Amino acid sequence: MEITIRVNGQERTASVPPETTLLTMLRANLGLTGAKLGCDVGDCGACSVLVDGEPVNACLMLAAQAAGRDVLTIEGLGDFQELSPLQEMFELFSSFQCGFCAPGMIISAKALLDKTPNPTAAEVREALSGNLCRCTGYTKIIDAVMEMASRGAAESERA
Amino acid sequence: MRHRGRGIACMWYPIGFTVAANPSAAVVKVNEDGSATVLTGTVETGQGALTVLGQIAAEELGIAADDVHLVSGDTDATPMDTGAIASRTTYVTGNAIQMAAAEAKKILFEVAAPMLGVRPEQLEARDRRIQVIGFPQKNLPIGEVAHHAQVVMGRPPLGSASYNPPTVAMDPETGQGKPFSTYVYAAQVAEVEVDDETGEVEVLRIVAAHDCGTPINPTLVEGQVEGGISMGVGLALQEEILFDAEGRQINPNLTNYIMPTSLDMPEVEVDIVKNYDPTGPFGAKGVGEPTSVPTAAAIANAIYDAVGVRIHSLPATSEKVLMALREKRAMQKQIPAE
Ligand code: FES
Ligand code: FES
């Protein structure tokens, strides 16, 4: 079937079998390999993307369910030449090691900060609890999100 | 009711095994623009090895870490490496890279000495320059010396070296010898809360003090320690591969093989105990596996401190802790109070 999704601000269309997940369509049909295939059953969060601003596991959503909606993947933030402020913060804190969890982790952090610009540490831990990381112990990931939040709060006070 | 307890555990860990050949090798080339290229067989897995190895080359050559380009992990182009294993990379591969860089530097010094009117022994490499020790105003940019070495002197500034930790055979009679080149040490303290009605254990805080020799990159050392602790917490309380009677794993997925999430991670405080090992590159030893060694033992000791039961098989699940608490209560009932 023909499916059109607005991905990172662009209309993208692919012809896929009806059982295709959003993750497979993004990776295999649209060439967006930022979202990772970890477990394929909703346990690891490596495939996290935003659909209409809500974080979802793209491995659990059918591509057809995303038709006509707005999908944001890690490619929609920054790139090597110009990282987004949130990505820069993770880099500053050396938050990641192997990086496999990073695209999903960053998307989950963005989803949290978009809704709750000034979260508590407990809220950060909760928001990231669906994203498994084998390498880092989460410490520097949580620290980066907290720092991002406190800078964001300082900026909105100035504004 | 929830009870709080603290436990401590210590460890030592060997770096650079010597019971079998354990070599690393490297090639270092100083380029005419003052940058350097390092060929190493080791592989970056996210631990930051290439960053640390680049820093080691840069320090030896007196240039910035950003000036070093590493080519790694492809034996079509690089020397073979024993492996990104055994917490050996900083120590063994680092030594090889430092030695190779020192060789390239020796050529630079021999070329620069007549240009500066001194002997090679009077030179040092610092701030991207070859300069006279004690008279840093007498200097030449490294790139200029490298260029001169290449196109005028016909001596390209290259170095290659390998390092194999010194071997001491084990005595077949006593089993004694020196099986490892050096050792690292650590102590971790765990603070836990144990619920005596459910057996549930929550790790609140881990304080970890690790000796890794000179920390070449303290942030990366912290990252290793924090990551190791999360694996230790998993080992202590959650992670277990389960088999059926035929030996098939029955939990080969993340739904049933439970590992720590951001909600399970305690507060972590890392204390890097600065030390210097004369056999390591710039005094460095290693950090990696050692970081997860003491965690589970510290947690088990903290459980004992909190509720007075010893858990002898990991993971210390709620079921096991509760069972141990029941046994303890049953024992206490049998002993008549004085
Ligand atoms: S791949 Fe989707 S949650 Fe693991
Ligand atoms: S950095 Fe390796 S899984 Fe998170």
Short mmCIF file of C-alpha atoms and ligand atoms in Angstrom, two decimals:
data_model
loop_
_atom_site.label_atom_id
_atom_site.label_comp_id
_atom_site.label_asym_id
_atom_site.label_seq_id
_atom_site.Cartn_x
_atom_site.Cartn_y
_atom_site.Cartn_z
CA MET A 1 0.00 0.00 0.00
CA GLU A 2 0.99 3.60 -0.62
CA ILE A 3 1.73 5.50 2.58
CA THR A 4 2.57 9.18 2.92
CA ILE A 5 4.06 10.49 6.15
CA ARG A 6 5.38 13.92 7.01
CA VAL A 7 8.89 13.01 8.17
CA ASN A 8 11.09 15.74 9.64
CA GLY A 9 8.97 18.33 7.88
CA GLN A 10 8.93 16.65 4.45
CA GLU A 11 6.18 14.62 2.79
CA ARG A 12 7.63 11.15 2.16
CA THR A 13 5.81 8.38 0.33
CA ALA A 14 6.59 4.69 0.05
CA SER A 15 4.82 1.65 -1.23
CA VAL A 16 5.01 -1.04 1.48
CA PRO A 17 3.17 -4.21 2.54
CA PRO A 18 0.41 -3.41 5.06
CA GLU A 19 2.22 -5.17 7.97
CA THR A 20 5.26 -2.87 7.64
CA THR A 21 6.16 -1.13 10.87
CA LEU A 22 6.92 2.57 10.98
CA LEU A 23 10.50 1.64 11.93
CA THR A 24 10.97 -0.55 8.86
CA MET A 25 9.51 2.08 6.58
CA LEU A 26 11.80 4.75 8.04
CA ARG A 27 14.91 2.62 7.86
CA ALA A 28 14.42 0.45 4.79
CA ASN A 29 12.19 2.57 2.56
CA LEU A 30 13.13 6.12 3.47
CA GLY A 31 16.80 5.49 4.30
CA LEU A 32 16.52 7.09 7.73
CA THR A 33 18.64 4.73 9.82
CA GLY A 34 18.95 7.00 12.87
CA ALA A 35 16.19 5.19 14.77
CA LYS A 36 17.70 1.81 15.64
CA LEU A 37 16.27 -1.68 15.57
CA GLY A 38 17.10 -3.10 18.99
CA CYS A 39 14.53 -5.63 20.17
CA ASP A 40 11.62 -5.08 17.72
CA VAL A 41 9.10 -5.73 20.53
CA GLY A 42 8.93 -2.48 22.46
CA ASP A 43 11.42 -3.21 25.24
CA CYS A 44 14.49 -1.13 24.47
CA GLY A 45 13.45 2.26 23.09
CA ALA A 46 16.24 2.35 20.51
CA CYS A 47 13.59 2.98 17.85
CA SER A 48 11.96 5.97 19.60
CA VAL A 49 10.55 8.68 17.35
CA LEU A 50 7.99 11.43 17.89
CA VAL A 51 4.60 11.08 16.21
CA ASP A 52 2.64 14.33 16.46
CA GLY A 53 4.98 15.26 19.31
CA GLU A 54 4.39 12.05 21.30
CA PRO A 55 7.23 9.58 21.81
CA VAL A 56 6.47 6.14 20.37
CA ASN A 57 8.39 2.95 19.77
CA ALA A 58 8.46 2.90 15.98
CA CYS A 59 8.84 -0.90 16.04
CA LEU A 60 5.38 -1.20 17.60
CA MET A 61 3.54 1.16 15.27
CA LEU A 62 2.43 0.23 11.78
CA ALA A 63 3.55 2.59 9.08
CA ALA A 64 -0.11 2.87 8.07
CA GLN A 65 -0.95 4.21 11.54
CA ALA A 66 1.48 7.06 10.94
CA ALA A 67 -0.01 7.97 7.56
CA GLY A 68 -0.71 11.67 7.28
CA ARG A 69 0.90 12.39 10.63
CA ASP A 70 4.02 14.28 11.65
CA VAL A 71 7.01 12.08 12.46
CA LEU A 72 10.24 13.42 13.93
CA THR A 73 13.36 11.23 13.91
CA ILE A 74 16.86 12.01 15.14
CA GLU A 75 17.71 13.16 11.60
CA GLY A 76 15.20 15.97 12.11
CA LEU A 77 17.28 17.51 14.91
CA GLY A 78 20.83 18.43 13.98
CA ASP A 79 23.52 16.88 11.85
CA PHE A 80 27.29 16.53 12.16
CA GLN A 81 27.83 20.06 10.87
CA GLU A 82 25.29 21.61 13.19
CA LEU A 83 24.00 19.79 16.24
CA SER A 84 20.82 20.86 17.97
CA PRO A 85 21.32 22.48 21.40
CA LEU A 86 20.09 19.26 23.07
CA GLN A 87 22.54 17.12 21.08
CA GLU A 88 25.31 19.57 21.90
CA MET A 89 24.54 19.19 25.58
CA PHE A 90 24.84 15.41 25.37
CA GLU A 91 28.16 15.84 23.61
CA LEU A 92 29.36 18.31 26.25
CA PHE A 93 28.58 15.80 29.02
CA SER A 94 30.12 12.85 27.11
CA SER A 95 26.79 11.21 27.82
CA PHE A 96 27.04 8.32 25.39
CA GLN A 97 29.53 5.55 24.77
CA CYS A 98 28.67 3.09 21.98
CA GLY A 99 25.82 5.40 20.99
CA PHE A 100 23.30 2.73 20.03
CA CYS A 101 20.74 4.06 22.51
CA ALA A 102 21.49 7.69 21.69
CA PRO A 103 18.97 8.46 18.92
CA GLY A 104 16.11 7.07 21.00
CA MET A 105 17.38 8.61 24.22
CA ILE A 106 17.66 12.06 22.64
CA ILE A 107 14.16 11.79 21.16
CA SER A 108 12.73 10.80 24.57
CA ALA A 109 14.57 13.68 26.24
CA LYS A 110 13.22 16.08 23.64
CA ALA A 111 9.68 14.80 24.15
CA LEU A 112 10.03 15.44 27.89
CA LEU A 113 11.56 18.91 27.59
CA ASP A 114 9.01 20.02 24.97
CA LYS A 115 6.21 19.32 27.45
CA THR A 116 8.00 19.85 30.77
CA PRO A 117 10.76 22.39 30.27
CA ASN A 118 11.78 22.29 33.92
CA PRO A 119 11.59 18.66 35.05
CA THR A 120 12.76 17.19 38.35
CA ALA A 121 15.45 14.51 38.29
CA ALA A 122 12.73 11.95 39.04
CA GLU A 123 10.73 13.12 36.02
CA VAL A 124 13.82 12.82 33.82
CA ARG A 125 14.49 9.27 35.04
CA GLU A 126 10.84 8.38 34.45
CA ALA A 127 10.83 9.87 30.93
CA LEU A 128 13.97 7.94 29.96
CA SER A 129 12.99 4.68 31.64
CA GLY A 130 11.82 3.13 28.35
CA ASN A 131 15.23 3.67 26.76
CA LEU A 132 17.74 1.00 27.75
CA CYS A 133 21.43 1.83 27.80
CA ARG A 134 23.98 -0.93 28.37
CA CYS A 135 27.06 1.29 28.50
CA THR A 136 26.73 4.42 30.55
CA GLY A 137 24.70 3.79 33.68
CA TYR A 138 22.52 6.72 32.52
CA THR A 139 24.34 9.11 34.88
CA LYS A 140 25.76 11.50 32.31
CA ILE A 141 22.59 11.23 30.22
CA ILE A 142 20.42 12.36 33.13
CA ASP A 143 22.93 15.10 34.03
CA ALA A 144 22.82 16.47 30.47
CA VAL A 145 19.02 16.61 30.42
CA MET A 146 18.95 18.34 33.82
CA GLU A 147 21.51 20.91 32.62
CA MET A 148 19.51 21.49 29.42
CA ALA A 149 16.41 22.03 31.52
CA SER A 150 18.09 24.50 33.85
CA ARG A 151 19.55 26.48 30.92
CA GLY A 152 16.15 26.47 29.23
CA ALA A 153 14.56 27.74 32.42
CA ALA A 154 17.16 30.50 32.72
CA GLU A 155 16.50 31.54 29.13
CA SER A 156 12.74 31.68 29.50
CA GLU A 157 13.18 33.80 32.64
CA ARG A 158 15.24 36.28 30.64
CA ALA A 159 12.70 36.34 27.83
CA MET B 1 9.19 -1.45 56.95
CA ARG B 2 12.19 -0.20 54.97
CA HIS B 3 15.64 -0.57 56.47
CA ARG B 4 18.72 1.26 55.35
CA GLY B 5 22.16 -0.32 55.20
CA ARG B 6 25.63 0.27 53.88
CA GLY B 7 28.19 -2.16 52.54
CA ILE B 8 31.71 -1.92 51.23
CA ALA B 9 33.68 -4.10 48.83
CA CYS B 10 37.20 -3.84 47.51
CA MET B 11 38.96 -5.38 44.56
CA TRP B 12 42.18 -5.60 42.61
CA TYR B 13 42.28 -6.32 38.91
CA PRO B 14 45.13 -7.31 36.61
CA ILE B 15 46.10 -5.19 33.59
CA GLY B 16 48.25 -6.57 30.76
CA PHE B 17 48.35 -10.34 31.03
CA THR B 18 51.74 -11.91 30.50
CA VAL B 19 51.01 -15.65 30.56
CA ALA B 20 50.58 -15.58 26.78
CA ALA B 21 51.80 -13.23 24.07
CA ASN B 22 49.81 -10.03 24.40
CA PRO B 23 51.24 -7.54 21.92
CA SER B 24 49.98 -4.29 20.50
CA ALA B 25 51.75 -2.37 17.79
CA ALA B 26 51.45 1.08 16.27
CA VAL B 27 52.77 3.27 13.49
CA VAL B 28 52.97 7.02 14.00
CA LYS B 29 53.64 9.46 11.18
CA VAL B 30 54.15 13.19 11.68
CA ASN B 31 52.80 15.14 8.72
CA GLU B 32 54.12 18.30 7.07
CA ASP B 33 51.21 20.35 8.42
CA GLY B 34 52.11 19.44 12.00
CA SER B 35 49.38 16.86 12.39
CA ALA B 36 50.05 13.19 13.09
CA THR B 37 48.54 9.95 11.84
CA VAL B 38 48.41 6.89 14.07
CA LEU B 39 47.77 3.38 12.78
CA THR B 40 46.44 1.01 15.43
CA GLY B 41 44.61 -2.27 15.20
CA THR B 42 42.47 -1.65 18.25
CA VAL B 43 38.75 -1.00 18.01
CA GLU B 44 36.66 1.78 19.49
CA THR B 45 33.53 0.37 21.12
CA GLY B 46 32.36 3.59 22.73
CA GLN B 47 34.65 3.42 25.74
CA GLY B 48 36.74 6.24 24.31
CA ALA B 49 39.89 4.23 23.56
CA LEU B 50 40.74 6.17 20.41
CA THR B 51 40.35 9.47 22.24
CA VAL B 52 42.74 8.30 24.95
CA LEU B 53 45.21 6.83 22.46
CA GLY B 54 45.13 10.05 20.44
CA GLN B 55 45.82 12.01 23.62
CA ILE B 56 48.81 9.77 24.35
CA ALA B 57 50.27 10.33 20.87
CA ALA B 58 49.59 14.08 21.13
CA GLU B 59 51.23 14.36 24.53
CA GLU B 60 54.37 12.57 23.32
CA LEU B 61 54.60 14.74 20.19
CA GLY B 62 53.72 18.02 21.88
CA ILE B 63 50.69 18.61 19.68
CA ALA B 64 46.95 18.84 20.41
CA ALA B 65 44.71 15.78 20.57
CA ASP B 66 42.72 17.31 17.69
CA ASP B 67 45.87 17.20 15.54
CA VAL B 68 45.98 13.39 15.72
CA HIS B 69 44.17 11.32 13.14
CA LEU B 70 43.68 7.68 14.11
CA VAL B 71 43.26 4.90 11.59
CA SER B 72 42.00 1.88 13.48
CA GLY B 73 40.48 -1.53 13.42
CA ASP B 74 41.38 -2.57 9.89
CA THR B 75 44.37 -4.88 9.58
CA ASP B 76 44.51 -4.15 5.82
CA ALA B 77 46.03 -0.85 6.90
CA THR B 78 47.02 -1.19 10.55
CA PRO B 79 49.09 -3.56 12.67
CA MET B 80 47.23 -6.39 14.38
CA ASP B 81 46.12 -5.78 17.98
CA THR B 82 45.52 -8.49 20.57
CA GLY B 83 42.13 -6.93 21.16
CA ALA B 84 39.88 -4.39 22.85
CA ILE B 85 39.68 -6.83 25.75
CA ALA B 86 40.95 -7.40 29.28
CA SER B 87 41.02 -3.67 30.11
CA ARG B 88 44.36 -3.61 28.29
CA THR B 89 44.01 -0.94 25.59
CA THR B 90 45.16 2.18 27.43
CA TYR B 91 48.07 0.27 28.94
CA VAL B 92 49.30 -2.08 26.20
CA THR B 93 48.22 -0.25 23.02
CA GLY B 94 48.93 3.07 24.74
CA ASN B 95 52.51 2.00 25.44
CA ALA B 96 52.99 0.94 21.80
CA ILE B 97 51.68 4.28 20.56
CA GLN B 98 53.78 6.29 22.96
CA MET B 99 56.90 4.35 21.90
CA ALA B 100 56.12 4.78 18.18
CA ALA B 101 55.50 8.50 18.69
CA ALA B 102 58.79 8.79 20.58
CA GLU B 103 60.61 7.27 17.60
CA ALA B 104 59.08 9.77 15.19
CA LYS B 105 59.93 12.54 17.65
CA LYS B 106 63.56 11.38 17.76
CA ILE B 107 63.84 11.96 14.00
CA LEU B 108 62.25 15.40 14.39
CA PHE B 109 64.78 16.29 17.11
CA GLU B 110 67.73 15.10 15.01
CA VAL B 111 66.51 17.17 12.08
CA ALA B 112 65.69 20.25 14.16
CA ALA B 113 68.92 20.25 16.20
CA PRO B 114 71.21 21.67 13.47
CA MET B 115 68.46 24.08 12.40
CA LEU B 116 68.41 25.49 15.95
CA GLY B 117 72.14 25.10 16.54
CA VAL B 118 71.82 22.72 19.51
CA ARG B 119 72.12 19.01 20.23
CA PRO B 120 69.00 16.77 19.89
CA GLU B 121 69.07 16.05 23.66
CA GLN B 122 68.49 19.74 24.31
CA LEU B 123 65.13 19.73 22.56
CA GLU B 124 61.57 19.15 23.67
CA ALA B 125 58.25 19.02 21.81
CA ARG B 126 55.57 21.33 23.22
CA ASP B 127 52.71 23.51 22.02
CA ARG B 128 53.12 22.27 18.42
CA ARG B 129 56.76 23.33 18.44
CA ILE B 130 60.19 21.80 18.74
CA GLN B 131 61.94 24.04 21.23
CA VAL B 132 65.15 24.28 23.20
CA ILE B 133 64.68 23.17 26.81
CA GLY B 134 64.94 26.25 28.98
CA PHE B 135 64.86 28.58 25.92
CA PRO B 136 61.37 28.10 24.48
CA GLN B 137 61.77 31.28 22.41
CA LYS B 138 64.21 29.25 20.29
CA ASN B 139 61.78 27.02 18.46
CA LEU B 140 60.44 25.75 15.17
CA PRO B 141 56.88 24.71 14.33
CA ILE B 142 56.61 20.92 14.22
CA GLY B 143 55.13 21.03 10.73
CA GLU B 144 58.13 22.97 9.45
CA VAL B 145 60.53 20.42 10.97
CA ALA B 146 58.50 17.54 9.53
CA HIS B 147 58.57 19.20 6.12
CA HIS B 148 62.31 19.79 6.31
CA ALA B 149 62.83 16.18 7.43
CA GLN B 150 60.85 14.92 4.46
CA VAL B 151 61.93 17.12 1.55
CA VAL B 152 65.41 18.32 2.55
CA MET B 153 66.88 15.63 4.78
CA GLY B 154 65.08 12.70 3.19
CA ARG B 155 64.19 11.31 6.62
CA PRO B 156 60.39 11.12 6.93
CA PRO B 157 59.42 11.40 10.62
CA LEU B 158 57.93 7.96 11.18
CA GLY B 159 57.93 5.63 14.12
CA SER B 160 56.72 2.12 14.67
CA ALA B 161 56.81 0.08 17.83
CA SER B 162 55.21 -2.82 19.58
CA TYR B 163 54.68 -3.52 23.25
CA ASN B 164 54.28 -6.93 24.81
CA PRO B 165 54.01 -6.87 28.61
CA PRO B 166 57.13 -8.54 30.06
CA THR B 167 56.60 -12.23 30.57
CA VAL B 168 57.50 -14.15 33.72
CA ALA B 169 56.72 -17.85 33.43
CA MET B 170 54.75 -19.54 36.20
CA ASP B 171 56.74 -21.94 38.32
CA PRO B 172 55.25 -25.39 37.60
CA GLU B 173 55.97 -26.50 41.19
CA THR B 174 54.56 -23.56 43.12
CA GLY B 175 52.27 -22.01 40.52
CA GLN B 176 53.88 -18.70 41.31
CA GLY B 177 55.10 -16.10 38.82
CA LYS B 178 54.03 -12.74 37.50
CA PRO B 179 50.94 -13.37 35.41
CA PHE B 180 50.11 -9.70 34.88
CA SER B 181 52.08 -6.59 34.16
CA THR B 182 50.34 -4.32 36.67
CA TYR B 183 47.25 -4.10 38.88
CA VAL B 184 44.49 -1.60 39.63
CA TYR B 185 42.59 -1.25 42.89
CA ALA B 186 39.15 0.00 43.88
CA ALA B 187 36.66 0.26 46.71
CA GLN B 188 32.93 0.82 46.36
CA VAL B 189 30.38 1.62 49.05
CA ALA B 190 26.70 0.90 48.48
CA GLU B 191 23.78 2.35 50.37
CA VAL B 192 20.54 0.40 50.04
CA GLU B 193 17.04 0.28 51.39
CA VAL B 194 15.45 -3.12 51.95
CA ASP B 195 11.72 -3.60 52.46
CA ASP B 196 11.34 -6.38 55.05
CA GLU B 197 7.75 -7.14 53.93
CA THR B 198 8.47 -7.58 50.23
CA GLY B 199 12.21 -8.28 50.16
CA GLU B 200 12.65 -5.52 47.64
CA VAL B 201 16.08 -3.89 47.52
CA GLU B 202 16.61 -0.37 46.28
CA VAL B 203 20.15 0.88 45.73
CA LEU B 204 20.21 4.54 46.72
CA ARG B 205 23.83 5.47 46.26
CA ILE B 206 27.16 4.04 45.21
CA VAL B 207 30.42 5.76 45.99
CA ALA B 208 33.27 4.35 43.94
CA ALA B 209 36.98 5.05 44.41
CA HIS B 210 39.14 3.70 41.58
CA ASP B 211 42.87 3.71 41.00
CA CYS B 212 43.66 3.57 37.29
CA GLY B 213 47.14 5.04 37.39
CA THR B 214 47.18 8.48 35.76
CA PRO B 215 43.70 9.17 34.37
CA ILE B 216 44.50 10.24 30.81
CA ASN B 217 40.90 11.39 30.32
CA PRO B 218 39.05 11.72 33.65
CA THR B 219 35.60 12.19 32.04
CA LEU B 220 35.97 8.92 30.17
CA VAL B 221 37.17 7.20 33.35
CA GLU B 222 34.01 8.41 35.08
CA GLY B 223 31.93 7.09 32.18
CA GLN B 224 33.55 3.68 32.53
CA VAL B 225 32.96 3.61 36.28
CA GLU B 226 29.32 4.70 35.99
CA GLY B 227 28.64 2.15 33.27
CA GLY B 228 30.39 -0.60 35.20
CA ILE B 229 28.32 0.19 38.26
CA SER B 230 25.09 -0.13 36.28
CA MET B 231 26.23 -3.59 35.17
CA GLY B 232 27.10 -4.38 38.79
CA VAL B 233 23.65 -3.28 39.95
CA GLY B 234 22.10 -5.51 37.30
CA LEU B 235 24.27 -8.43 38.38
CA ALA B 236 23.40 -7.82 42.03
CA LEU B 237 19.64 -7.51 41.75
CA GLN B 238 18.18 -8.26 38.31
CA GLU B 239 20.13 -9.95 35.59
CA GLU B 240 19.99 -13.70 35.21
CA ILE B 241 20.11 -16.02 32.22
CA LEU B 242 17.56 -18.78 32.83
CA PHE B 243 17.70 -22.21 31.18
CA ASP B 244 15.19 -24.99 30.76
CA ALA B 245 16.01 -28.66 31.42
CA GLU B 246 17.40 -29.04 27.89
CA GLY B 247 19.77 -26.14 28.36
CA ARG B 248 17.83 -23.72 26.19
CA GLN B 249 17.74 -20.16 27.41
CA ILE B 250 14.16 -19.32 28.37
CA ASN B 251 14.63 -15.57 28.61
CA PRO B 252 16.50 -14.58 25.45
CA ASN B 253 14.80 -11.20 25.27
CA LEU B 254 14.65 -7.92 27.14
CA THR B 255 11.10 -8.60 28.35
CA ASN B 256 12.30 -11.38 30.65
CA TYR B 257 16.01 -10.67 30.96
CA ILE B 258 15.77 -7.65 33.20
CA MET B 259 18.52 -5.03 33.13
CA PRO B 260 18.72 -1.69 34.90
CA THR B 261 16.81 1.26 33.51
CA SER B 262 17.24 4.91 34.43
CA LEU B 263 14.88 4.24 37.36
CA ASP B 264 17.12 1.53 38.82
CA MET B 265 20.35 3.50 38.73
CA PRO B 266 21.46 4.87 42.09
CA GLU B 267 23.19 8.17 42.60
CA VAL B 268 26.82 7.55 41.71
CA GLU B 269 29.82 9.38 43.07
CA VAL B 270 33.13 8.65 41.37
CA ASP B 271 36.44 9.32 43.06
CA ILE B 272 39.42 8.83 40.77
CA VAL B 273 42.39 8.00 42.97
CA LYS B 274 45.34 9.55 41.17
CA ASN B 275 48.32 7.27 40.94
CA TYR B 276 51.34 6.79 38.69
CA ASP B 277 52.55 3.54 37.23
CA PRO B 278 56.04 3.88 35.75
CA THR B 279 55.36 1.02 33.31
CA GLY B 280 52.26 2.63 31.78
CA PRO B 281 51.92 5.41 29.18
CA PHE B 282 52.28 8.65 31.17
CA GLY B 283 51.62 6.58 34.29
CA ALA B 284 48.27 5.17 33.13
CA LYS B 285 47.07 1.63 33.86
CA GLY B 286 43.50 0.84 32.90
CA VAL B 287 39.83 1.05 33.79
CA GLY B 288 36.97 -0.92 32.32
CA GLU B 289 36.08 -4.30 33.68
CA PRO B 290 37.35 -3.46 37.19
CA THR B 291 34.50 -0.98 37.55
CA SER B 292 31.82 -3.65 37.84
CA VAL B 293 33.79 -6.03 40.05
CA PRO B 294 33.02 -4.75 43.57
CA THR B 295 29.47 -3.44 43.02
CA ALA B 296 27.43 -6.58 43.66
CA ALA B 297 29.52 -7.51 46.71
CA ALA B 298 29.05 -4.03 48.18
CA ILE B 299 25.29 -4.29 47.61
CA ALA B 300 25.13 -7.75 49.19
CA ASN B 301 27.02 -6.44 52.21
CA ALA B 302 24.65 -3.48 52.41
CA ILE B 303 21.66 -5.84 52.39
CA TYR B 304 23.21 -7.67 55.34
CA ASP B 305 23.78 -4.38 57.13
CA ALA B 306 20.14 -3.38 56.53
CA VAL B 307 18.26 -6.55 57.47
CA GLY B 308 20.86 -9.04 58.69
CA VAL B 309 20.58 -11.67 55.97
CA ARG B 310 23.33 -12.97 53.71
CA ILE B 311 22.39 -13.60 50.08
CA HIS B 312 24.82 -16.10 48.59
CA SER B 313 23.50 -16.39 45.03
CA LEU B 314 22.95 -13.53 42.65
CA PRO B 315 20.80 -11.83 41.66
CA ALA B 316 19.45 -10.94 45.10
CA THR B 317 15.84 -10.85 43.94
CA SER B 318 12.98 -9.84 46.23
CA GLU B 319 12.00 -13.52 46.47
CA LYS B 320 15.44 -14.57 47.71
CA VAL B 321 15.71 -11.72 50.21
CA LEU B 322 12.19 -12.39 51.52
CA MET B 323 12.92 -16.12 51.84
CA ALA B 324 16.09 -15.38 53.77
CA LEU B 325 14.20 -12.99 56.05
CA ARG B 326 11.55 -15.66 56.72
CA GLU B 327 14.22 -18.23 57.55
CA LYS B 328 15.89 -15.78 59.88
CA ARG B 329 12.58 -15.05 61.66
CA ALA B 330 11.84 -18.76 61.97
CA MET B 331 15.29 -19.33 63.50
CA GLN B 332 14.80 -16.49 65.94
CA LYS B 333 11.46 -17.94 67.09
CA GLN B 334 13.15 -21.24 67.90
CA ILE B 335 15.72 -19.55 70.08
CA PRO B 336 13.97 -18.71 73.38
CA ALA B 337 14.46 -15.09 74.40
CA GLU B 338 16.46 -14.68 77.57
S1 FES C 1 13.37 -1.76 18.75
FE1 FES C 1 11.57 -0.79 19.31
S2 FES C 1 11.61 -0.85 21.47
FE2 FES C 1 13.35 -2.04 20.90
S1 FES C 2 25.74 4.30 24.96
FE1 FES C 2 25.81 2.18 24.48
S2 FES C 2 23.74 1.60 24.81
FE2 FES C 2 23.76 3.63 25.51
#
